């Protein structure tokens, strides 16, 4: 157990719909990262938040948005869903870098299926 | 943008054989991290390499960081069925910046 929680575990929805994925980082971690992993694919970085502010953006579609709240939990909103959005969505958190040492702790993921 | 390439994509070995996966970055890295994802699981941090030419060992796993800090490798000696999973390398350009993951090497071990 990494200490990072994600809900829901599974989500099945239809094309055109909107969903919200939730992530609670480990206690004390200020950074939250969102990744998308399609079947047998690598981890595609979507976005990073640090202490409530957007820190870095990856290949995140305009239909997707995220935010980090004052209690440091984060939500990833996916709208106008398409079949190709079906994937595993991971959240990860990390402490502020200790020197150059800053591993990421991943949550169990949310499996999104768009029908 | 920064790219991290990892080979091979798949590797099938007999239990007891050795295994190596290689990682190459298009840019010089501040550090490189390795993660393991078991089937149906989430990525789990294994190690971070920071120094040029660094070599670190964890039991049967040996991690290397190239002199130019652009490539890395993970070598597993005498694989076991518990080694099954996908091994990802992930590079950072600067400490605390986003990680760029390689595509991963999926290892299967036949008993």
CSV table of C-alpha atoms in Angstrom, one decimal:
chain,number,residue,atom,x,y,z
A,1,UNK,CA,0.0,0.0,0.0
A,2,UNK,CA,1.6,3.2,-1.2
A,3,UNK,CA,-0.6,5.5,0.9
A,4,UNK,CA,-2.1,7.1,-2.2
A,5,UNK,CA,-5.8,6.5,-2.7
A,6,UNK,CA,-7.8,6.8,-5.8
A,7,UNK,CA,-11.5,6.5,-6.3
A,8,UNK,CA,-13.4,5.0,-8.0
A,9,UNK,CA,-11.5,1.8,-8.8
A,10,UNK,CA,-13.5,1.2,-11.9
A,11,UNK,CA,-15.7,3.5,-14.0
A,12,UNK,CA,-17.8,2.5,-17.0
A,13,UNK,CA,-19.5,5.2,-18.9
A,14,UNK,CA,-20.7,6.2,-22.4
A,15,UNK,CA,-19.2,8.4,-25.1
A,16,UNK,CA,-19.9,12.0,-24.6
A,17,UNK,CA,-20.2,11.8,-20.9
A,18,UNK,CA,-18.1,13.5,-18.2
A,19,UNK,CA,-16.4,11.9,-15.2
A,20,UNK,CA,-14.3,12.9,-12.3
A,21,UNK,CA,-11.5,10.9,-10.9
A,22,UNK,CA,-10.3,11.6,-7.3
A,23,UNK,CA,-6.9,11.2,-5.7
A,24,UNK,CA,-5.7,11.6,-2.2
A,25,UNK,CA,-1.9,11.9,-1.9
A,26,UNK,CA,0.2,10.4,0.9
A,27,UNK,CA,0.1,12.4,4.1
A,28,UNK,CA,2.6,15.3,3.8
A,29,UNK,CA,3.1,15.0,0.0
A,30,UNK,CA,2.6,18.3,-1.8
A,31,UNK,CA,2.9,17.2,-5.4
A,32,UNK,CA,0.3,15.2,-7.3
A,33,UNK,CA,0.8,13.8,-10.8
A,34,UNK,CA,-1.7,12.3,-13.1
A,35,UNK,CA,-0.8,9.7,-15.7
A,36,UNK,CA,-2.7,7.8,-18.4
A,37,UNK,CA,-1.8,4.2,-19.2
A,38,UNK,CA,-3.6,2.7,-22.2
A,39,UNK,CA,-3.5,-1.1,-22.7
A,40,UNK,CA,0.0,-2.4,-22.8
A,41,UNK,CA,1.3,1.1,-23.1
A,42,UNK,CA,3.7,3.2,-21.1
A,43,UNK,CA,2.8,6.0,-18.7
A,44,UNK,CA,1.8,9.2,-20.3
A,45,UNK,CA,2.2,12.2,-18.1
A,46,UNK,CA,-0.8,14.4,-18.0
A,47,UNK,CA,-0.3,17.1,-15.4
A,48,UNK,CA,1.4,18.0,-12.1
A,49,UNK,CA,0.2,20.1,-9.2
A,50,UNK,CA,2.3,21.3,-6.4
A,51,UNK,CA,0.6,22.7,-3.2
A,52,UNK,CA,-2.5,23.7,-5.1
A,53,UNK,CA,-0.8,25.2,-8.2
A,54,UNK,CA,-0.3,23.7,-11.6
A,55,UNK,CA,3.4,22.9,-12.0
A,56,UNK,CA,3.8,21.1,-15.3
A,57,UNK,CA,1.6,20.0,-18.2
A,58,UNK,CA,2.1,17.0,-20.4
A,59,UNK,CA,0.0,15.8,-23.3
A,60,UNK,CA,-3.3,16.5,-21.6
A,61,UNK,CA,-6.2,17.0,-23.9
A,62,UNK,CA,-8.3,20.2,-23.8
A,63,UNK,CA,-11.3,18.0,-22.8
A,64,UNK,CA,-9.4,17.1,-19.6
A,65,UNK,CA,-8.8,19.3,-16.7
A,66,UNK,CA,-7.5,18.9,-13.1
A,67,UNK,CA,-7.2,20.8,-9.9
A,68,UNK,CA,-5.6,20.3,-6.5
A,69,UNK,CA,-7.6,21.5,-3.5
A,70,UNK,CA,-6.4,23.1,-0.2
A,71,UNK,CA,-6.4,19.8,1.5
A,72,UNK,CA,-4.1,18.6,-1.3
A,73,UNK,CA,-6.5,16.0,-2.8
A,74,UNK,CA,-6.8,16.3,-6.6
A,75,UNK,CA,-9.4,15.6,-9.1
A,76,UNK,CA,-9.1,14.9,-12.8
A,77,UNK,CA,-12.1,15.8,-14.9
A,78,UNK,CA,-12.6,14.1,-18.3
A,79,UNK,CA,-15.3,15.4,-20.5
A,80,UNK,CA,-16.8,14.6,-23.9
A,81,UNK,CA,-15.5,11.2,-23.5
A,82,UNK,CA,-14.4,9.2,-26.5
A,83,UNK,CA,-13.7,5.5,-26.9
A,84,UNK,CA,-10.0,6.2,-27.0
A,85,UNK,CA,-10.1,7.7,-23.5
A,86,UNK,CA,-10.5,4.2,-22.1
A,87,UNK,CA,-7.4,3.6,-20.0
A,88,UNK,CA,-6.0,3.3,-16.5
A,89,UNK,CA,-5.5,6.6,-14.9
A,90,UNK,CA,-2.9,6.8,-12.2
A,91,UNK,CA,-2.3,9.4,-9.6
A,92,UNK,CA,1.1,9.7,-7.9
A,93,UNK,CA,2.4,11.9,-5.2
A,94,UNK,CA,5.8,12.9,-3.9
A,95,UNK,CA,7.4,14.9,-1.2
A,96,UNK,CA,9.3,18.1,-2.0
A,97,UNK,CA,12.7,17.0,-3.4
A,98,UNK,CA,15.2,16.1,-0.7
A,99,UNK,CA,18.3,17.2,-2.6
A,100,UNK,CA,17.8,15.3,-5.8
A,101,UNK,CA,15.9,12.4,-4.3
A,102,UNK,CA,12.2,12.4,-5.1
A,103,UNK,CA,10.5,9.1,-5.9
A,104,UNK,CA,6.8,9.1,-6.8
A,105,UNK,CA,4.3,6.9,-5.0
A,106,UNK,CA,1.5,5.6,-7.2
A,107,UNK,CA,-2.1,5.0,-6.3
A,108,UNK,CA,-3.9,1.8,-7.4
A,109,UNK,CA,-5.4,3.6,-10.4
A,110,UNK,CA,-8.9,4.1,-11.8
A,111,UNK,CA,-9.8,1.9,-14.8
A,112,UNK,CA,-12.0,3.9,-17.1
A,113,UNK,CA,-14.0,2.2,-19.8
A,114,UNK,CA,-15.9,4.2,-22.3
A,115,UNK,CA,-18.6,2.3,-24.2
B,1,UNK,CA,10.5,17.6,-26.1
B,2,UNK,CA,12.4,15.1,-24.0
B,3,UNK,CA,12.1,11.5,-25.0
B,4,UNK,CA,13.0,8.3,-23.2
B,5,UNK,CA,13.3,5.2,-25.2
B,6,UNK,CA,13.4,1.7,-23.6
B,7,UNK,CA,14.3,-1.6,-25.2
B,8,UNK,CA,13.3,-4.3,-25.5
B,9,UNK,CA,9.6,-3.9,-25.3
B,10,UNK,CA,9.1,-7.6,-24.4
B,11,UNK,CA,11.4,-10.2,-23.0
B,12,UNK,CA,10.6,-13.9,-22.3
B,13,UNK,CA,13.2,-15.8,-20.3
B,14,UNK,CA,13.4,-19.2,-18.6
B,15,UNK,CA,13.7,-19.0,-14.8
B,16,UNK,CA,17.3,-18.7,-13.9
B,17,UNK,CA,18.3,-16.8,-17.0
B,18,UNK,CA,19.5,-13.2,-16.8
B,19,UNK,CA,17.6,-10.2,-18.1
B,20,UNK,CA,18.6,-6.7,-19.1
B,21,UNK,CA,16.6,-3.7,-20.1
B,22,UNK,CA,18.1,-0.5,-21.6
B,23,UNK,CA,17.0,3.1,-21.4
B,24,UNK,CA,18.1,6.0,-23.5
B,25,UNK,CA,17.2,9.7,-23.1
B,26,UNK,CA,17.3,12.3,-25.9
B,27,UNK,CA,18.6,14.8,-23.3
B,28,UNK,CA,21.0,14.8,-20.4
B,29,UNK,CA,19.2,13.9,-17.2
B,30,UNK,CA,19.4,15.1,-13.6
B,31,UNK,CA,18.5,11.6,-12.4
B,32,UNK,CA,16.9,8.4,-13.6
B,33,UNK,CA,14.4,6.3,-11.7
B,34,UNK,CA,13.3,2.8,-12.2
B,35,UNK,CA,9.8,1.4,-11.4
B,36,UNK,CA,8.3,-2.0,-11.5
B,37,UNK,CA,4.6,-2.7,-12.3
B,38,UNK,CA,3.3,-6.1,-11.6
B,39,UNK,CA,0.4,-7.4,-13.8
B,40,UNK,CA,-2.7,-5.7,-12.7
B,41,UNK,CA,-0.8,-3.5,-10.3
B,42,UNK,CA,0.6,0.0,-10.1
B,43,UNK,CA,4.1,1.2,-10.7
B,44,UNK,CA,6.3,0.8,-7.6
B,45,UNK,CA,9.6,2.8,-7.2
B,46,UNK,CA,12.7,0.7,-7.2
B,47,UNK,CA,15.6,3.0,-7.2
B,48,UNK,CA,17.0,6.4,-8.3
B,49,UNK,CA,20.4,7.0,-9.8
B,50,UNK,CA,21.9,10.5,-9.7
B,51,UNK,CA,25.6,10.4,-10.3
B,52,UNK,CA,27.4,9.9,-13.6
B,53,UNK,CA,28.5,6.3,-13.9
B,54,UNK,CA,26.7,5.3,-10.8
B,55,UNK,CA,26.0,1.6,-10.1
B,56,UNK,CA,23.6,0.4,-7.5
B,57,UNK,CA,22.7,-3.1,-6.5
B,58,UNK,CA,19.6,-4.5,-4.9
B,59,UNK,CA,20.1,-8.2,-4.3
B,60,UNK,CA,19.9,-9.7,-7.9
B,61,UNK,CA,19.1,-6.3,-9.5
B,62,UNK,CA,21.9,-4.1,-10.8
B,63,UNK,CA,21.2,-0.6,-12.0
B,64,UNK,CA,23.6,1.6,-14.0
B,65,UNK,CA,23.6,5.2,-15.0
B,66,UNK,CA,25.8,6.1,-18.0
B,67,UNK,CA,28.7,8.5,-17.8
B,68,UNK,CA,26.9,11.0,-20.0
B,69,UNK,CA,23.8,10.7,-17.8
B,70,UNK,CA,21.7,9.9,-20.9
B,71,UNK,CA,21.4,6.2,-20.6
B,72,UNK,CA,20.7,3.5,-18.0
B,73,UNK,CA,20.3,-0.2,-17.6
B,74,UNK,CA,18.7,-2.7,-15.3
B,75,UNK,CA,20.1,-6.2,-15.1
B,76,UNK,CA,18.5,-9.0,-13.2
B,77,UNK,CA,20.7,-12.0,-12.5
B,78,UNK,CA,19.1,-15.5,-12.3
B,79,UNK,CA,15.5,-14.4,-12.8
B,80,UNK,CA,12.7,-15.8,-10.7
B,81,UNK,CA,9.0,-16.0,-11.3
B,82,UNK,CA,8.5,-13.1,-8.8
B,83,UNK,CA,10.4,-10.9,-11.2
B,84,UNK,CA,7.5,-10.9,-13.7
B,85,UNK,CA,6.2,-7.5,-14.5
B,86,UNK,CA,6.9,-4.4,-16.5
B,87,UNK,CA,10.0,-2.4,-15.7
B,88,UNK,CA,9.9,1.3,-16.5
B,89,UNK,CA,12.7,3.8,-16.5
B,90,UNK,CA,11.8,7.4,-15.9
B,91,UNK,CA,14.1,10.4,-16.4
B,92,UNK,CA,14.1,13.9,-14.9
B,93,UNK,CA,15.8,16.9,-16.5
B,94,UNK,CA,15.9,18.7,-13.2
B,95,UNK,CA,15.2,17.6,-9.7
B,96,UNK,CA,11.5,17.9,-8.9
B,97,UNK,CA,10.5,18.3,-12.5
B,98,UNK,CA,8.1,15.9,-14.3
B,99,UNK,CA,9.2,12.4,-14.9
B,100,UNK,CA,9.4,11.2,-18.5
B,101,UNK,CA,8.7,7.4,-18.6
B,102,UNK,CA,10.1,5.0,-21.1
B,103,UNK,CA,7.6,2.6,-22.8
B,104,UNK,CA,8.6,-0.2,-20.4
B,105,UNK,CA,10.0,-3.7,-20.8
B,106,UNK,CA,7.5,-6.4,-20.1
B,107,UNK,CA,9.3,-9.4,-18.6
B,108,UNK,CA,7.8,-12.9,-18.4
B,109,UNK,CA,9.6,-15.7,-16.7
B,110,UNK,CA,8.8,-19.3,-17.6
B,111,UNK,CA,9.2,-21.7,-14.6
